[in-house]
Short mmCIF file of C-alpha atoms in Angstrom, two decimals:
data_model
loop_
_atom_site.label_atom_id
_atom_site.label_comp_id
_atom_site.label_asym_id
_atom_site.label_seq_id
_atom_site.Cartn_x
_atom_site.Cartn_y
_atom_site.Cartn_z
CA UNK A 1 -11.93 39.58 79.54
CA UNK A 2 -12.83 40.39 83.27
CA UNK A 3 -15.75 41.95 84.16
CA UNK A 4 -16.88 43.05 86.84
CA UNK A 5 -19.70 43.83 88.83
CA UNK A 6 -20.77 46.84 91.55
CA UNK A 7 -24.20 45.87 92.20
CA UNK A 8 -27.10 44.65 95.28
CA UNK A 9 -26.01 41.36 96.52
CA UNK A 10 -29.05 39.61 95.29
CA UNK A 11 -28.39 41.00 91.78
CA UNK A 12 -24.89 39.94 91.31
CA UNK A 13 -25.28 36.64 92.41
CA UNK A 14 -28.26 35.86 89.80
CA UNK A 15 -25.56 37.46 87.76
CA UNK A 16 -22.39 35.00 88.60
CA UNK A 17 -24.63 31.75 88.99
CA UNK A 18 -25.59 32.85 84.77
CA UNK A 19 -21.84 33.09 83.83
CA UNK A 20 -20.58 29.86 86.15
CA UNK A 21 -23.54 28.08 84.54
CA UNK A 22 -22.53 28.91 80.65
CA UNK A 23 -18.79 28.21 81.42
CA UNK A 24 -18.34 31.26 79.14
CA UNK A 25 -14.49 31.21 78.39
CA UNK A 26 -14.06 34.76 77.38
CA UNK A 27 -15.14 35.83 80.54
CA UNK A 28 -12.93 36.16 84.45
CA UNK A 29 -15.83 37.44 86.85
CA UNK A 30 -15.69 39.23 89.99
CA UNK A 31 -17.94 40.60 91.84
CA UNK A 32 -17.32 43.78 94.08
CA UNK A 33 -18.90 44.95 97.37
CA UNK A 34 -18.02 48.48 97.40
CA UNK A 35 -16.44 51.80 95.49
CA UNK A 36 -13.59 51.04 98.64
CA UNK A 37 -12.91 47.47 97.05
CA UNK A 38 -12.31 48.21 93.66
CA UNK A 39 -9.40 50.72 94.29
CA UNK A 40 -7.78 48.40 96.22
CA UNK A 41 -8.30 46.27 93.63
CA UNK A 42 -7.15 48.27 90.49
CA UNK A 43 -3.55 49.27 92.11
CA UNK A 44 -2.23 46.22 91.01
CA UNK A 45 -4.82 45.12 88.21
CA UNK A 46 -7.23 45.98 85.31
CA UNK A 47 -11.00 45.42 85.18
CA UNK A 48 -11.87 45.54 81.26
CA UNK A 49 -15.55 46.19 82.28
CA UNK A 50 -17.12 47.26 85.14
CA UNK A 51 -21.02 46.95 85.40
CA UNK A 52 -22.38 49.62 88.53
CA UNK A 53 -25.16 50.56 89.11
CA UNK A 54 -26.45 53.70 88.20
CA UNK A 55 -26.14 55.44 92.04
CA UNK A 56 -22.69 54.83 92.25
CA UNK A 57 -21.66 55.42 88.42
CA UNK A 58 -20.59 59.35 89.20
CA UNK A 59 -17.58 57.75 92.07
CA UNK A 60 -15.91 55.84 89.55
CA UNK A 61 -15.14 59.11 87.32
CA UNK A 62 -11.13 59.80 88.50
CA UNK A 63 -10.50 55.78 89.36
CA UNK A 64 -8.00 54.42 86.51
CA UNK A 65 -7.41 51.13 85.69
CA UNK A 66 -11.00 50.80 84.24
CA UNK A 67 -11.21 50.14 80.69
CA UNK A 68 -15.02 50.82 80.57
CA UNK A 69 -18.00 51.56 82.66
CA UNK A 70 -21.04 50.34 81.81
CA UNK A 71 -24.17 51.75 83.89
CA UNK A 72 -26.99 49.25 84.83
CA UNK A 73 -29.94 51.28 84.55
CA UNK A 74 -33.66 51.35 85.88
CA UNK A 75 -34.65 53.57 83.37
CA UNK A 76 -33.61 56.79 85.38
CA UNK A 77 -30.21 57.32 85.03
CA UNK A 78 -29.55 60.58 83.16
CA UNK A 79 -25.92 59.57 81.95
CA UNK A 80 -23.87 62.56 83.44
CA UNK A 81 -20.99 60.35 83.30
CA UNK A 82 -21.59 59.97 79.51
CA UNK A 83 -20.82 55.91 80.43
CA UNK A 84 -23.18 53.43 77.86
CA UNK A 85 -26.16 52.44 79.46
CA UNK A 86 -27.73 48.37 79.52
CA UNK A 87 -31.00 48.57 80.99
CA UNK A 88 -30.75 45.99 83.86
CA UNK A 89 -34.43 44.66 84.08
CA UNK A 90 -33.62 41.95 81.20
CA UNK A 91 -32.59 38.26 81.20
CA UNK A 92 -28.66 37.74 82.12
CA UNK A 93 -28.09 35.92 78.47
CA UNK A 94 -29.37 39.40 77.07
CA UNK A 95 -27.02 41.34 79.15
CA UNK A 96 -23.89 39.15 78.03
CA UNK A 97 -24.71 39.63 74.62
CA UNK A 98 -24.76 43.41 74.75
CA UNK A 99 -21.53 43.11 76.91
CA UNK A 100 -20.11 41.53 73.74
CA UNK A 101 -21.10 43.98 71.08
CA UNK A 102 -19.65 47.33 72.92
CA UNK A 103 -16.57 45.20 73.75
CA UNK A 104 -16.31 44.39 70.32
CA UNK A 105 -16.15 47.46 69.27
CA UNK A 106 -14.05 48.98 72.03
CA UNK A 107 -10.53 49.24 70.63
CA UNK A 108 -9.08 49.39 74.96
CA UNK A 109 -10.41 45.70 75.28
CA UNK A 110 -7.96 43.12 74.21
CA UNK A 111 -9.51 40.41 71.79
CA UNK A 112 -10.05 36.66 72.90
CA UNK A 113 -6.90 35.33 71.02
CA UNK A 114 -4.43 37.16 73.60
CA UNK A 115 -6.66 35.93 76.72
CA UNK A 116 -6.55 32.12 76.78
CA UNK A 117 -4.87 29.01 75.15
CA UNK A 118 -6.17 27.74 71.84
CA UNK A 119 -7.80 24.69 71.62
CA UNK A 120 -9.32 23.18 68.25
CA UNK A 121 -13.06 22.84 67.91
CA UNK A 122 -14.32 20.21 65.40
CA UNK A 123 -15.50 21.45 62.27
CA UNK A 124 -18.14 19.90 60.29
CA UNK A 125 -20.12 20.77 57.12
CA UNK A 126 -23.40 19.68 55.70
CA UNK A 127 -24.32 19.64 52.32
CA UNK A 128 -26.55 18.60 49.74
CA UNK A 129 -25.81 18.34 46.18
CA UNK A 130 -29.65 18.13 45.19
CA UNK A 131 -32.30 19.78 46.95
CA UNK A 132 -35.23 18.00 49.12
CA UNK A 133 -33.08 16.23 50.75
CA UNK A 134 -33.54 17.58 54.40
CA UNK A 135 -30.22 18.70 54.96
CA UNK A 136 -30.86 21.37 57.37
CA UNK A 137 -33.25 19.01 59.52
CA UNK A 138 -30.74 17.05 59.66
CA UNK A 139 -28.14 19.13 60.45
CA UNK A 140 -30.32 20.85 63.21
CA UNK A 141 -31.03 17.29 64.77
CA UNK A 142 -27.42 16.53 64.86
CA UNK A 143 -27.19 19.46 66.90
CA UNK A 144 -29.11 18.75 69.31
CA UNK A 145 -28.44 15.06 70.01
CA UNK A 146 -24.59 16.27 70.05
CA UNK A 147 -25.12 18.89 72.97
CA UNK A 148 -25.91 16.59 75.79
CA UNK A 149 -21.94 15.87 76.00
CA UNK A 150 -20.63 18.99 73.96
CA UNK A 151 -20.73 22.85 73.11
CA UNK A 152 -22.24 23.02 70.08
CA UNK A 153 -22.79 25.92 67.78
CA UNK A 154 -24.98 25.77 64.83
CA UNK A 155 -24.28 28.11 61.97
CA UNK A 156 -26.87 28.62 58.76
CA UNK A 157 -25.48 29.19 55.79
CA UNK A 158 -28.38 29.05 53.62
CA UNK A 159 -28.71 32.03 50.93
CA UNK A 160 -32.99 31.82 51.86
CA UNK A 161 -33.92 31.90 55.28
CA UNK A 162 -35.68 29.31 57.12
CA UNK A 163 -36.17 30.34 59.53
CA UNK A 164 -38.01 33.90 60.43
CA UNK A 165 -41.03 32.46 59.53
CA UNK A 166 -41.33 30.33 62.79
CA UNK A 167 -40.54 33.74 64.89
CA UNK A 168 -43.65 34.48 66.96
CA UNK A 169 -42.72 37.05 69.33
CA UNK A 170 -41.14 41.01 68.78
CA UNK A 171 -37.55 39.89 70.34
CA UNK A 172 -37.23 36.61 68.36
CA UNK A 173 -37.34 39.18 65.69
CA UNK A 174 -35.29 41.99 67.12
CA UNK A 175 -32.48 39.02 67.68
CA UNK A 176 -33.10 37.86 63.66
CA UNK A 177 -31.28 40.57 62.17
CA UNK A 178 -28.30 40.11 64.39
CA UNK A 179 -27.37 36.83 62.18
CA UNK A 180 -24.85 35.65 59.72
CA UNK A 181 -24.84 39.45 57.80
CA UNK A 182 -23.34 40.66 60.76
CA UNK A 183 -20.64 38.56 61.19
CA UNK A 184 -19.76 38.87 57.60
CA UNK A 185 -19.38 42.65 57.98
CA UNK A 186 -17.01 41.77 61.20
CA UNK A 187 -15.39 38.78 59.04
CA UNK A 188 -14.02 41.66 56.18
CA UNK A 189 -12.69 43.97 59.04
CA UNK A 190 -10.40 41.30 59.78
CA UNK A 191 -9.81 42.45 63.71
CA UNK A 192 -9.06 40.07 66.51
CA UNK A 193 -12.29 40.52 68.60
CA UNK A 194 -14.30 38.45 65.70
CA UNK A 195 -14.70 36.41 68.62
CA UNK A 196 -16.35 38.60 70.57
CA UNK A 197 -18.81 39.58 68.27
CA UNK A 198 -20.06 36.06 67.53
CA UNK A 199 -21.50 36.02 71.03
CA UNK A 200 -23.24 39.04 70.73
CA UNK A 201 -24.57 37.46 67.90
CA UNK A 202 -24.90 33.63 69.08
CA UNK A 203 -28.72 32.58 70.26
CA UNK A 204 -29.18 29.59 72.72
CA UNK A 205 -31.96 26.88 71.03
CA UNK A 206 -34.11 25.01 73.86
CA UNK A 207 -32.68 21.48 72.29
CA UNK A 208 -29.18 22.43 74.22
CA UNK A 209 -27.16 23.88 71.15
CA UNK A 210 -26.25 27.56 70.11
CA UNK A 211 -27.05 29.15 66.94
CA UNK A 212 -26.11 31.77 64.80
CA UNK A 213 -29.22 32.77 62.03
CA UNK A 214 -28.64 33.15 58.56
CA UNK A 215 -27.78 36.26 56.17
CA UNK A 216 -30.85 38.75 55.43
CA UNK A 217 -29.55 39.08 51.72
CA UNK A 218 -28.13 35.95 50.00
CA UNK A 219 -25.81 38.83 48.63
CA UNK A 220 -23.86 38.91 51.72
CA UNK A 221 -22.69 35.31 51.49
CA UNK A 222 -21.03 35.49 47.91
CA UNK A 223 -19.57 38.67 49.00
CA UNK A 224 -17.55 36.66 51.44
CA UNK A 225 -13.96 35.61 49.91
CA UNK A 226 -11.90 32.46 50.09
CA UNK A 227 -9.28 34.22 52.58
CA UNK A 228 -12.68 35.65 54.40
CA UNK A 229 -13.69 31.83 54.94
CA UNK A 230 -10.52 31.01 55.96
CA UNK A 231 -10.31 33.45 58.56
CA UNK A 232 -13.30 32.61 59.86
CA UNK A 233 -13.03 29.14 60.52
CA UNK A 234 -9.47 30.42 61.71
CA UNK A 235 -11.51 32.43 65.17
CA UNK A 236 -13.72 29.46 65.17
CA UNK A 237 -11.32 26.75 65.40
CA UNK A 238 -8.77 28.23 67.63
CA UNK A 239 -10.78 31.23 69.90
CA UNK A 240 -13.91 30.16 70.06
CA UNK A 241 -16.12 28.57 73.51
CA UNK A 242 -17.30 25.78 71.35
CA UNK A 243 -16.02 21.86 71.07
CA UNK A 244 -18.00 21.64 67.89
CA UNK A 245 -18.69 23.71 64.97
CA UNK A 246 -21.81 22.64 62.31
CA UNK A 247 -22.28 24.68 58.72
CA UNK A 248 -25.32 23.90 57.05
CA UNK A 249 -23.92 25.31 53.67
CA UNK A 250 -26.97 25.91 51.02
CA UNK A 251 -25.06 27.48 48.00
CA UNK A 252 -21.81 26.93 46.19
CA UNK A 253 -18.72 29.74 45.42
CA UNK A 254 -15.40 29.94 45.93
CA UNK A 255 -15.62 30.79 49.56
CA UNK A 256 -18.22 27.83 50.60
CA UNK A 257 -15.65 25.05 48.60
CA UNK A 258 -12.56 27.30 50.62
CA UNK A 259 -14.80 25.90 53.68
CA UNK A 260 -15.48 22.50 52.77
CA UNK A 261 -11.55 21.71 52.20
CA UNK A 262 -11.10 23.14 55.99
CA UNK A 263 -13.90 20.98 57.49
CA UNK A 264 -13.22 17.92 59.44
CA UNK A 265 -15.83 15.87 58.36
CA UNK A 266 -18.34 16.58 55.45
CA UNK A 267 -21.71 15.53 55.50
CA UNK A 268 -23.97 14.69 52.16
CA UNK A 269 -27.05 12.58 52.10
CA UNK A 270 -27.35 9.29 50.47
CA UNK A 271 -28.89 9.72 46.64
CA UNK A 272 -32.22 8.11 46.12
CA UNK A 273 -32.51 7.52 42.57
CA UNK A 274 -30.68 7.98 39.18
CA UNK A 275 -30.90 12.01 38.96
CA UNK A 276 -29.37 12.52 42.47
CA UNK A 277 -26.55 10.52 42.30
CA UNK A 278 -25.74 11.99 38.91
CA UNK A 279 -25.79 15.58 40.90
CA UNK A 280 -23.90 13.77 43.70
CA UNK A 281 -20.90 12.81 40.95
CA UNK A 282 -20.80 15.98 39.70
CA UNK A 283 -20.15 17.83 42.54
CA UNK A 284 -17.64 15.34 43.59
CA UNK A 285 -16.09 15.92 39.79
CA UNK A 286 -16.00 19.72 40.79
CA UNK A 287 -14.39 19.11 43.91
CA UNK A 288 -11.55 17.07 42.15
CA UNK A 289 -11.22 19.64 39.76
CA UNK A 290 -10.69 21.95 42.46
CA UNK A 291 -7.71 20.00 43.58
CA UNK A 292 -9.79 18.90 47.18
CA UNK A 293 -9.21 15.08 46.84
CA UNK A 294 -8.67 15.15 50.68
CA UNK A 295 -12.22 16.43 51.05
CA UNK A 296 -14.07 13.42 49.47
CA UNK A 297 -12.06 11.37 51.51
CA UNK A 298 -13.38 13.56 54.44
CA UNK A 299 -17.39 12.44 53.00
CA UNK A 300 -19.76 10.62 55.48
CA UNK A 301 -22.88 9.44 53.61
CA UNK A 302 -25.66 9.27 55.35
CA UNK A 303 -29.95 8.99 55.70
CA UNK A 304 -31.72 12.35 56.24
CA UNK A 305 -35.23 13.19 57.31
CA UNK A 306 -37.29 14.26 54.28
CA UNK A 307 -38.94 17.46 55.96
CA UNK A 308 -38.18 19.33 59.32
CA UNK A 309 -41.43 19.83 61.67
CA UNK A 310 -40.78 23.25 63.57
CA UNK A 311 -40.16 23.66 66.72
#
């Protein structure tokens, strides 16, 4: 996707050093100087969005070549133009993210899987057969001691949250709803800018790894289907920024087992005691029965933290 931006000097260039500093692969950025500039610019190429500000949004009306015009506001732009508005007094990763969603959505804008070659991120599952096992802890701290030398994204699939209660502030909250329901509504539409709309939804966790919060009804996650999963993992693997993908899986269906036989690696905490290596062998009995031999082979055992301490 190339964007573009018609802003102050000082402004654009906080702007570029976000996007050279994220390495975001969706993104070609270019930064323009004047109205003069980008017709010059647009006889021989397209800009899929062009962020102006607000003063100069009314001399980009009869230029083509523009897929979309999105107005950086103050506040006092009255939207003549009818162009969407972002308000432009908010951090940079905001301003991506809402770049994302009306992109998304924006049938003119190709999707990522025409705009770069494929490469394969890892995939790998967590899961725990028995409960109190610390599973997500784990699966968090693997996160984060992976990000140092990778792009890592976290994604919760846990049918109860664990999360909103360790959200302090109004925006932590604001972002919370943007989570894993989302995507699955953008999952079933089964369009090629899934991609896209995973940033908009993706948060970046001080510990160096990206996130993507869980469903607000556990509902959502059995509504997603086998083919669902598989498409899914599909945009993750091939279009996605990411060298790394971690599910923390916290139910079982039909979808969730479609995503364990697709995962690189699979990882289940050691039993302690009788009971949870009985629960242990029978999911590995339901697994067989499901025909996913390959998928125990793909099972990496291993010590987990008994209780997360929030951040």
């Amino acid at each position: 996707m190339l964007l573009a931006v018609l802003e102050d000097e000082m402004y654009s260039s906080k702007f570029s050093d976000y996007i050279s500093h994220h390495k975001n692969m969706f993104i070609d950025f270019i930064v323009f100087t004047g109205i003069s500039s980008i017709k010059d610019f647009v006889k021989n190429s397209k800009i899929d969005i062009l962020l102006v500000n607000a003063n100069m949004a009314c001399e980009l009306v009869d230029i083509k070549n523009i897929k979309k015009v999105i107005v950086l506001s103050d506040g006092t732009y009255t939207g003549q133009q009818g162009y969407p508005v972002i308000f432009k007094y908010q951090s940079a990763e905001h301003i991506i993210k809402e770049i994302f969603a009306q992109a998304a959505d924006d049938d003119q804008i190709t999707g990522a899987s025409h705009m770069y070659s494929s490469k394969q991120a890892e995939l790998i599952a967590v899961f725990s057969p028995f409960g109190g096992a610390g599973a997500s802890t784990y699966a968090r701290n693997m996160c984060a001691e992976m990000s140092g030398n990778n792009n890592i994204l976290y994604i919760n699939l846990e049918i109860f949250d664990s999360f909103a209660e360790f959200e302090k502030d109004v925006e932590s909250k604001r972002e919370y709803i943007c989570g894993m329901s989302e995507a699955v509504y953008y999952i079933k539409q089964k369009k090629d800018k899934l991609a896209f709309k995973l940033e908009a939804i993706t948060n970046h966790h001080k510990n160096g790894y990206n996130y993507i919060l869980p469903v607000e009804d556990y509902r959502d996650l059995y509504s997603i289907t086998p083919d669902d999963m598989e498409y899914f993992t599909d945009v993750l693997g091939r279009e996605a920024v990411y060298d790394k993908v971690v599910f923390d899986i916290g139910y079982i269906s039909e979808a969730s087992l479609k995503l364990l036989s697709l995962c690189d690696v699979l990882i289940v905490p050691e039993p302690s005691g009788i009971i949870q290596a009985n629960k242990q062998h029978s999911f590995e009995r339901v697994l067989i029965r499901s025909g996913m031999e390959k998928t125990i082979n793909n099972i990496k055992h291993v010590k987990m933290k008994e209780r997360w301490i929030p951040d």
